[in-house]
Amino acid sequence: MPSPNEILAELKKVKYPGFTRDVVSFGIIKDIEVAYAGVTVIIAAPSAKPEVIHKIAEDVKQAVGAMPGVPKVEVKLERPAADTQARPQPSIARKSLPGVRHIIAVASGKGGVGKSTVAVNLAIAMRGLGWRIGLMDADVYGPSIAMMVGMEAPVSLTQERRIIPLQRFGIKYVSMAMFINDETAVIWRGPMVTKLETEFLFNVEWGELDCLVLDLPPGTGDAQLTITQRVELDGGIVVTTPQEIALIDVKRGAEMFREVRVPVLGVVENMSYYLCLRCSKRHEIFSHGGGARYAAELGVPFLGELPLVRALREGGDSASPLAALNPAHPVSAAFKEIAASVIERLDAPRGQ
Ligand SMILES: Nc1ncnc2c1ncn2[C@@H]1O[C@H](COP(=O)(O)OP(=O)(O)OP(=O)(O)O)[C@@H](O)[C@H]1O
Ligand SMILES: [Mg+2]
């Protein structure tokens, strides 16, 4: 009879239906019990559709059943805890945006982890999968999306004085930077900022969108909490880097969303390893993999890891995000997979 570790290694060859990633890295294998009578694999895919779960169960059964010495395989579905997976009622009135199907927020426990880079490239990758996407830079103190996508166009308003978003790379976007300069940003503090920001958000003429992506300011303070409480959010994404110190913040990010009863769609580990395009090798600079471990510990999905690559920074600095400029780049492909996971989770029927 194989050991649980050997079974896990075998399951790493089983792909999640429709993805190139395996079921283990998706974090859906919760336990493996090896007994005399056979093997039991416990899976949990809270947001997956029934037919997807069925396919996973079949594939897992087949893969483990084909291992030498396994007499019988059973796949059991772990029921998610009701308090974290179901969509609970918000305690204060939240507003949705007419015409916008989903709103998600990208957050990080600390600054500089690549949150805006992830928000922009994820938005473009989701667009590439056919979704109509809006992007809002909600970071008043350091709006960087403006720079990442280029901001020459002047702001225009509708006759009703609603803000017309700019369009670039097939996505609509607005940034607080459209309306403030460095001096005004400094005098804006606390509640005033959040008030303006939410007003601003609701005053944009978004039109029909499948998803609006909010790039939150770094951290998990009052400003972030207020935005996540005022807007009808469908989910949050937490971006981290692999250093131990950043990982502690993953917990804070996940807790912030839980506090306001917004489901965490998953964790993205950025600058996970260095991808050398010359030798096509991965170089592990920090001990990568912490993001996946922490996600598992927190019971939230792991969406994927992104390497440290010069092209990503250059794309950001030159207003041509990598996902738009070079969709064939391996990192653009990684964004596409993350985008597909996010779309699948958003489209999944609630409460499964
Ligand atoms: N995977 C990566 N590879 C290389 N450079 C990256 C990567 N991710 C982000 N960067 C670069 O790191 C810098 C910080 O990234 P970014 O502005 O996206 O972080 P942030 O978390 O939004 O920061 P802030 O807290 O200031 O909002 C940028 O110059 C960006 O181009
Ligand atoms: Mg940022």
Short mmCIF file of C-alpha atoms and ligand atoms in Angstrom, two decimals:
data_model
loop_
_atom_site.label_atom_id
_atom_site.label_comp_id
_atom_site.label_asym_id
_atom_site.label_seq_id
_atom_site.Cartn_x
_atom_site.Cartn_y
_atom_site.Cartn_z
CA MET A 1 0.00 0.00 0.00
CA PRO A 2 1.47 3.43 -0.89
CA SER A 3 1.99 6.10 1.78
CA PRO A 4 -0.13 9.29 1.90
CA ASN A 5 2.88 11.19 0.56
CA GLU A 6 3.24 8.86 -2.41
CA ILE A 7 -0.47 9.26 -3.10
CA LEU A 8 -0.14 13.03 -2.87
CA ALA A 9 2.74 12.89 -5.37
CA GLU A 10 0.50 10.91 -7.72
CA LEU A 11 -2.33 13.40 -7.29
CA LYS A 12 0.00 16.19 -8.38
CA LYS A 13 -0.36 14.67 -11.85
CA VAL A 14 -4.14 15.10 -11.81
CA LYS A 15 -5.15 18.36 -13.45
CA TYR A 16 -8.00 20.51 -12.22
CA PRO A 17 -10.64 20.30 -15.01
CA GLY A 18 -9.99 22.99 -17.60
CA PHE A 19 -6.66 24.07 -16.08
CA THR A 20 -3.05 23.13 -16.53
CA ARG A 21 -2.56 23.24 -12.77
CA ASP A 22 -2.98 20.18 -10.63
CA VAL A 23 -5.57 19.54 -7.96
CA VAL A 24 -2.98 19.54 -5.16
CA SER A 25 -1.74 23.04 -5.92
CA PHE A 26 -5.37 24.19 -6.04
CA GLY A 27 -5.54 23.19 -2.38
CA ILE A 28 -8.57 20.97 -2.75
CA ILE A 29 -7.01 17.76 -1.40
CA LYS A 30 -7.75 18.03 2.31
CA ASP A 31 -6.74 14.62 3.63
CA ILE A 32 -5.58 11.19 2.57
CA GLU A 33 -6.39 8.21 4.77
CA VAL A 34 -4.65 4.95 4.06
CA ALA A 35 -6.24 1.90 5.69
CA TYR A 36 -6.03 -1.83 5.13
CA ALA A 37 -9.29 -1.83 3.20
CA GLY A 38 -8.24 1.00 0.88
CA VAL A 39 -7.55 4.69 0.44
CA THR A 40 -9.90 7.56 1.24
CA VAL A 41 -9.19 10.95 -0.30
CA ILE A 42 -11.03 13.92 1.19
CA ILE A 43 -11.52 16.81 -1.21
CA ALA A 44 -13.03 20.25 -0.75
CA ALA A 45 -13.81 22.53 -3.67
CA PRO A 46 -16.25 24.97 -2.10
CA SER A 47 -16.74 27.12 -5.15
CA ALA A 48 -16.63 24.47 -7.88
CA LYS A 49 -19.67 23.41 -9.87
CA PRO A 50 -21.09 19.90 -9.19
CA GLU A 51 -19.93 18.56 -12.55
CA VAL A 52 -16.39 19.82 -11.88
CA ILE A 53 -16.35 18.15 -8.46
CA HIS A 54 -17.62 14.95 -10.06
CA LYS A 55 -14.85 15.03 -12.66
CA ILE A 56 -12.20 15.67 -10.00
CA ALA A 57 -13.50 12.78 -7.90
CA GLU A 58 -13.41 10.46 -10.94
CA ASP A 59 -9.89 11.52 -11.91
CA VAL A 60 -8.61 11.19 -8.34
CA LYS A 61 -10.19 7.73 -8.06
CA GLN A 62 -8.62 6.62 -11.29
CA ALA A 63 -5.15 7.97 -10.48
CA VAL A 64 -5.01 6.46 -6.99
CA GLY A 65 -6.71 3.23 -8.08
CA ALA A 66 -4.00 2.71 -10.69
CA MET A 67 -1.26 2.76 -8.04
CA PRO A 68 0.11 -0.69 -7.18
CA GLY A 69 -1.27 -2.21 -3.98
CA VAL A 70 -4.41 -0.07 -3.70
CA PRO A 71 -7.46 -2.35 -3.38
CA LYS A 72 -10.13 0.35 -3.20
CA VAL A 73 -10.41 4.14 -3.45
CA GLU A 74 -13.08 6.31 -1.99
CA VAL A 75 -13.36 10.05 -2.57
CA LYS A 76 -15.26 12.02 0.03
CA LEU A 77 -16.37 15.60 -0.21
CA GLU A 78 -15.65 17.80 2.77
CA ARG A 79 -18.49 20.18 3.48
CA PRO A 80 -17.19 23.71 3.95
CA ALA A 81 -17.84 25.39 7.28
CA ALA A 82 -20.99 27.41 6.83
CA ASP A 83 -19.62 30.58 8.41
CA THR A 84 -16.71 31.07 6.05
CA GLN A 85 -18.05 29.82 2.75
CA ALA A 86 -21.66 30.91 2.62
CA ARG A 87 -22.28 34.50 1.75
CA PRO A 88 -23.37 36.02 5.00
CA GLN A 89 -25.53 39.07 5.31
CA PRO A 90 -23.55 42.27 5.70
CA SER A 91 -24.23 44.15 8.87
CA ILE A 92 -24.41 47.57 7.24
CA ALA A 93 -26.02 48.66 4.02
CA ARG A 94 -23.78 47.96 1.09
CA LYS A 95 -24.28 49.43 -2.31
CA SER A 96 -23.92 47.60 -5.54
CA LEU A 97 -23.23 49.31 -8.83
CA PRO A 98 -25.97 49.13 -11.44
CA GLY A 99 -24.80 47.21 -14.50
CA VAL A 100 -21.77 45.76 -12.70
CA ARG A 101 -22.09 42.00 -12.16
CA HIS A 102 -19.20 41.48 -9.74
CA ILE A 103 -16.87 43.66 -7.70
CA ILE A 104 -13.62 42.31 -6.31
CA ALA A 105 -10.89 43.99 -4.29
CA VAL A 106 -7.17 43.35 -4.37
CA ALA A 107 -5.55 43.91 -1.00
CA SER A 108 -2.23 43.36 0.71
CA GLY A 109 -1.15 43.47 4.30
CA LYS A 110 1.81 45.65 3.45
CA GLY A 111 2.94 47.95 0.67
CA GLY A 112 5.16 47.23 -2.28
CA VAL A 113 4.26 43.57 -2.72
CA GLY A 114 3.02 44.12 -6.27
CA LYS A 115 -0.66 44.60 -5.56
CA SER A 116 -1.19 47.15 -8.33
CA THR A 117 0.88 45.08 -10.76
CA VAL A 118 -1.33 42.09 -10.00
CA ALA A 119 -4.55 44.16 -10.21
CA VAL A 120 -3.67 45.61 -13.64
CA ASN A 121 -2.42 42.41 -15.22
CA LEU A 122 -5.22 40.34 -13.72
CA ALA A 123 -7.78 42.82 -15.07
CA ILE A 124 -6.23 42.58 -18.54
CA ALA A 125 -6.06 38.78 -18.34
CA MET A 126 -9.74 38.63 -17.33
CA ARG A 127 -10.54 40.85 -20.28
CA GLY A 128 -8.59 38.43 -22.46
CA LEU A 129 -10.98 35.71 -21.31
CA GLY A 130 -13.91 37.72 -22.61
CA TRP A 131 -15.04 39.54 -19.48
CA ARG A 132 -15.88 43.24 -19.57
CA ILE A 133 -13.64 44.70 -16.92
CA GLY A 134 -13.33 47.94 -14.98
CA LEU A 135 -10.40 48.85 -12.80
CA MET A 136 -10.30 51.44 -10.07
CA ASP A 137 -7.20 52.62 -8.34
CA ALA A 138 -8.45 53.29 -4.83
CA ASP A 139 -5.05 54.22 -3.47
CA VAL A 140 -5.22 57.95 -2.80
CA TYR A 141 -1.77 58.29 -1.33
CA GLY A 142 0.13 56.46 -4.02
CA PRO A 143 -1.99 55.96 -7.11
CA SER A 144 0.23 53.87 -9.31
CA ILE A 145 -2.17 52.32 -11.79
CA ALA A 146 -2.24 55.68 -13.53
CA MET A 147 1.43 55.25 -14.31
CA MET A 148 1.12 51.59 -15.15
CA VAL A 149 -1.50 52.11 -17.85
CA GLY A 150 -0.62 55.65 -18.97
CA MET A 151 -2.73 58.67 -18.08
CA GLU A 152 -2.51 61.36 -20.71
CA ALA A 153 -6.22 61.49 -21.46
CA PRO A 154 -8.10 64.30 -19.72
CA VAL A 155 -11.10 63.42 -17.60
CA SER A 156 -14.50 63.98 -19.11
CA LEU A 157 -17.92 64.01 -17.51
CA THR A 158 -21.36 63.12 -18.76
CA GLN A 159 -24.09 65.76 -18.86
CA GLU A 160 -25.19 64.49 -15.45
CA ARG A 161 -21.64 65.17 -14.28
CA ARG A 162 -20.75 61.52 -13.96
CA ILE A 163 -17.15 60.49 -14.55
CA ILE A 164 -16.41 58.76 -17.85
CA PRO A 165 -13.76 56.11 -17.29
CA LEU A 166 -10.70 56.01 -19.50
CA GLN A 167 -10.29 53.00 -21.73
CA ARG A 168 -7.03 51.26 -22.36
CA PHE A 169 -6.10 47.68 -23.18
CA GLY A 170 -9.80 46.91 -23.50
CA ILE A 171 -10.55 47.78 -19.90
CA LYS A 172 -12.24 50.81 -18.35
CA TYR A 173 -10.43 52.44 -15.53
CA VAL A 174 -10.49 55.37 -13.18
CA SER A 175 -8.01 56.54 -10.66
CA MET A 176 -8.17 59.00 -7.84
CA ALA A 177 -5.10 60.46 -9.51
CA MET A 178 -7.40 61.83 -12.19
CA PHE A 179 -8.67 64.37 -9.68
CA ILE A 180 -5.96 65.09 -7.21
CA ASN A 181 -2.43 66.31 -7.20
CA ASP A 182 0.28 65.53 -4.70
CA GLU A 183 -0.55 68.46 -2.45
CA THR A 184 -4.24 67.70 -2.11
CA ALA A 185 -3.47 64.04 -1.43
CA VAL A 186 -1.45 64.97 1.61
CA ILE A 187 -4.18 67.01 3.26
CA TRP A 188 -6.79 64.33 2.74
CA ARG A 189 -6.97 62.15 5.77
CA GLY A 190 -9.03 59.36 7.19
CA PRO A 191 -12.80 59.53 6.88
CA MET A 192 -12.70 62.30 4.32
CA VAL A 193 -10.67 60.18 1.95
CA THR A 194 -12.93 57.18 2.25
CA LYS A 195 -16.02 59.28 1.87
CA LEU A 196 -14.69 60.87 -1.28
CA GLU A 197 -13.49 57.59 -2.58
CA THR A 198 -16.78 55.77 -2.27
CA GLU A 199 -18.64 58.76 -3.69
CA PHE A 200 -16.18 58.81 -6.52
CA LEU A 201 -16.66 55.12 -7.20
CA PHE A 202 -20.45 55.41 -7.31
CA ASN A 203 -20.22 58.44 -9.54
CA VAL A 204 -18.45 56.68 -12.38
CA GLU A 205 -20.39 55.83 -15.52
CA TRP A 206 -19.17 52.24 -15.70
CA GLY A 207 -21.79 50.94 -18.12
CA GLU A 208 -22.11 47.15 -18.30
CA LEU A 209 -19.27 45.31 -16.62
CA ASP A 210 -18.74 41.67 -15.72
CA CYS A 211 -16.29 42.63 -13.03
CA LEU A 212 -14.90 45.73 -11.42
CA VAL A 213 -11.47 45.29 -9.85
CA LEU A 214 -10.58 47.61 -6.97
CA ASP A 215 -6.91 48.12 -6.20
CA LEU A 216 -7.08 48.93 -2.50
CA PRO A 217 -4.46 51.01 -0.69
CA PRO A 218 -1.84 48.83 1.00
CA GLY A 219 -2.60 47.70 4.51
CA THR A 220 -5.69 46.66 6.37
CA GLY A 221 -6.64 49.83 8.24
CA ASP A 222 -9.79 51.90 8.50
CA ALA A 223 -9.70 53.15 4.92
CA GLN A 224 -9.64 49.64 3.47
CA LEU A 225 -12.28 48.45 5.90
CA THR A 226 -14.60 51.30 5.01
CA ILE A 227 -14.38 50.68 1.29
CA THR A 228 -14.93 46.96 1.74
CA GLN A 229 -17.96 47.72 3.91
CA ARG A 230 -19.59 50.27 1.66
CA VAL A 231 -19.36 48.38 -1.61
CA GLU A 232 -21.14 45.15 -2.42
CA LEU A 233 -17.97 43.10 -2.83
CA ASP A 234 -18.08 39.57 -4.24
CA GLY A 235 -14.63 38.65 -3.08
CA GLY A 236 -11.15 39.70 -2.11
CA ILE A 237 -7.73 38.72 -3.36
CA VAL A 238 -4.73 38.98 -1.06
CA VAL A 239 -1.31 39.57 -2.64
CA THR A 240 1.84 38.67 -0.77
CA THR A 241 5.52 38.01 -1.32
CA PRO A 242 7.23 34.88 -0.01
CA GLN A 243 9.24 36.44 2.83
CA GLU A 244 8.08 35.31 6.24
CA ILE A 245 7.40 38.91 7.26
CA ALA A 246 5.03 39.51 4.34
CA LEU A 247 3.28 36.23 4.92
CA ILE A 248 2.16 37.27 8.36
CA ASP A 249 0.25 40.01 6.58
CA VAL A 250 -1.65 37.48 4.49
CA LYS A 251 -3.44 36.56 7.65
CA ARG A 252 -4.29 40.18 8.29
CA GLY A 253 -5.57 40.61 4.74
CA ALA A 254 -7.73 37.49 4.96
CA GLU A 255 -9.01 38.55 8.37
CA MET A 256 -9.94 41.98 7.06
CA PHE A 257 -12.19 40.42 4.41
CA ARG A 258 -13.65 38.00 6.92
CA GLU A 259 -14.38 40.82 9.30
CA VAL A 260 -16.51 42.52 6.68
CA ARG A 261 -17.90 39.15 5.58
CA VAL A 262 -16.44 39.15 2.11
CA PRO A 263 -15.26 35.75 0.84
CA VAL A 264 -11.54 35.52 0.13
CA LEU A 265 -11.17 34.37 -3.47
CA GLY A 266 -7.57 33.47 -2.85
CA VAL A 267 -3.96 34.36 -2.21
CA VAL A 268 -1.43 35.28 -4.91
CA GLU A 269 2.25 34.93 -4.14
CA ASN A 270 4.15 37.55 -6.12
CA MET A 271 7.93 37.67 -6.68
CA SER A 272 7.78 34.04 -5.70
CA TYR A 273 10.98 33.06 -7.49
CA TYR A 274 13.27 34.56 -10.09
CA LEU A 275 12.54 33.46 -13.62
CA CYS A 276 15.65 33.66 -15.75
CA LEU A 277 14.48 33.79 -19.33
CA ARG A 278 18.00 33.26 -20.62
CA CYS A 279 18.42 29.88 -18.97
CA SER A 280 14.64 29.27 -18.56
CA LYS A 281 15.27 28.23 -14.98
CA ARG A 282 13.58 29.18 -11.76
CA HIS A 283 15.85 30.53 -9.07
CA GLU A 284 14.45 30.32 -5.59
CA ILE A 285 15.59 33.52 -3.91
CA PHE A 286 13.31 33.33 -0.92
CA SER A 287 11.96 30.03 0.27
CA HIS A 288 8.92 30.17 -1.97
CA GLY A 289 5.71 28.28 -1.34
CA GLY A 290 4.82 30.11 1.87
CA GLY A 291 1.79 31.70 0.19
CA ALA A 292 0.29 28.31 -0.58
CA ARG A 293 1.05 27.07 2.93
CA TYR A 294 -0.51 30.10 4.56
CA ALA A 295 -3.54 29.91 2.27
CA ALA A 296 -4.03 26.29 3.32
CA GLU A 297 -3.66 27.22 6.98
CA LEU A 298 -6.20 29.99 6.62
CA GLY A 299 -8.53 27.73 4.68
CA VAL A 300 -8.60 29.99 1.62
CA PRO A 301 -7.72 29.04 -1.97
CA PHE A 302 -4.25 29.59 -3.38
CA LEU A 303 -4.55 31.28 -6.76
CA GLY A 304 -0.98 30.98 -7.96
CA GLU A 305 2.55 32.27 -7.85
CA LEU A 306 4.18 34.86 -10.04
CA PRO A 307 7.91 35.10 -10.64
CA LEU A 308 10.12 38.11 -10.23
CA VAL A 309 10.77 39.19 -13.81
CA ARG A 310 12.18 42.34 -15.23
CA ALA A 311 9.53 42.47 -17.98
CA LEU A 312 6.81 42.86 -15.38
CA ARG A 313 8.46 45.88 -13.78
CA GLU A 314 9.39 47.40 -17.14
CA GLY A 315 5.82 46.92 -18.35
CA GLY A 316 4.60 48.74 -15.27
CA ASP A 317 7.07 51.57 -15.64
CA SER A 318 6.39 52.11 -19.32
CA ALA A 319 2.60 52.08 -19.23
CA SER A 320 2.41 48.81 -21.14
CA PRO A 321 1.43 46.01 -18.77
CA LEU A 322 2.99 42.68 -19.65
CA ALA A 323 -0.35 40.86 -19.95
CA ALA A 324 -1.33 43.30 -22.73
CA LEU A 325 2.05 43.79 -24.36
CA ASN A 326 3.10 40.18 -24.52
CA PRO A 327 0.24 37.73 -23.91
CA ALA A 328 2.52 34.82 -24.86
CA HIS A 329 4.98 35.55 -22.03
CA PRO A 330 4.99 32.78 -19.38
CA VAL A 331 4.03 35.34 -16.74
CA SER A 332 1.05 36.47 -18.85
CA ALA A 333 0.04 32.81 -19.01
CA ALA A 334 0.28 32.65 -15.21
CA PHE A 335 -2.00 35.70 -14.97
CA LYS A 336 -4.41 34.02 -17.33
CA GLU A 337 -4.63 30.98 -15.07
CA ILE A 338 -5.24 33.17 -12.05
CA ALA A 339 -7.87 35.09 -14.03
CA ALA A 340 -9.57 31.82 -15.00
CA SER A 341 -9.65 30.71 -11.35
CA VAL A 342 -11.12 34.03 -10.28
CA ILE A 343 -13.75 33.91 -13.01
CA GLU A 344 -14.66 30.37 -12.10
CA ARG A 345 -15.00 31.26 -8.43
CA LEU A 346 -17.11 34.32 -9.20
CA ASP A 347 -19.38 32.37 -11.51
CA ALA A 348 -19.77 29.43 -9.14
CA PRO A 349 -23.20 29.15 -7.61
CA ARG A 350 -23.21 30.41 -4.03
CA GLY A 351 -23.23 28.13 -1.06
CA GLN A 352 -21.64 25.10 -2.74
N1 LIG B 1 6.73 39.99 -10.13
C1 LIG B 1 7.41 41.12 -10.28
N2 LIG B 1 8.57 41.15 -10.94
C2 LIG B 1 9.28 42.30 -11.07
N3 LIG B 1 8.88 43.48 -10.62
C3 LIG B 1 7.71 43.53 -9.97
C4 LIG B 1 6.90 42.38 -9.77
N4 LIG B 1 5.78 42.74 -9.10
C5 LIG B 1 5.88 44.07 -8.89
N5 LIG B 1 7.03 44.55 -9.40
C6 LIG B 1 7.53 45.93 -9.33
O1 LIG B 1 7.63 46.25 -7.95
C7 LIG B 1 7.22 47.59 -7.73
C8 LIG B 1 6.07 47.61 -6.72
O2 LIG B 1 4.95 47.00 -7.33
P1 LIG B 1 3.47 47.60 -7.18
O3 LIG B 1 3.45 49.06 -7.35
O4 LIG B 1 2.59 46.77 -8.03
O5 LIG B 1 3.24 47.23 -5.64
P2 LIG B 1 2.07 47.66 -4.68
O6 LIG B 1 1.90 46.55 -3.70
O7 LIG B 1 0.88 48.08 -5.45
O8 LIG B 1 2.73 48.90 -3.97
P3 LIG B 1 2.02 50.04 -3.09
O9 LIG B 1 1.97 49.47 -1.74
O10 LIG B 1 2.95 51.18 -3.21
O11 LIG B 1 0.67 50.28 -3.69
C9 LIG B 1 6.85 48.16 -9.09
O12 LIG B 1 7.99 48.81 -9.61
C10 LIG B 1 6.55 46.92 -9.91
O13 LIG B 1 6.79 47.13 -11.31
MG MG B 2 -0.16 49.94 -5.46
#
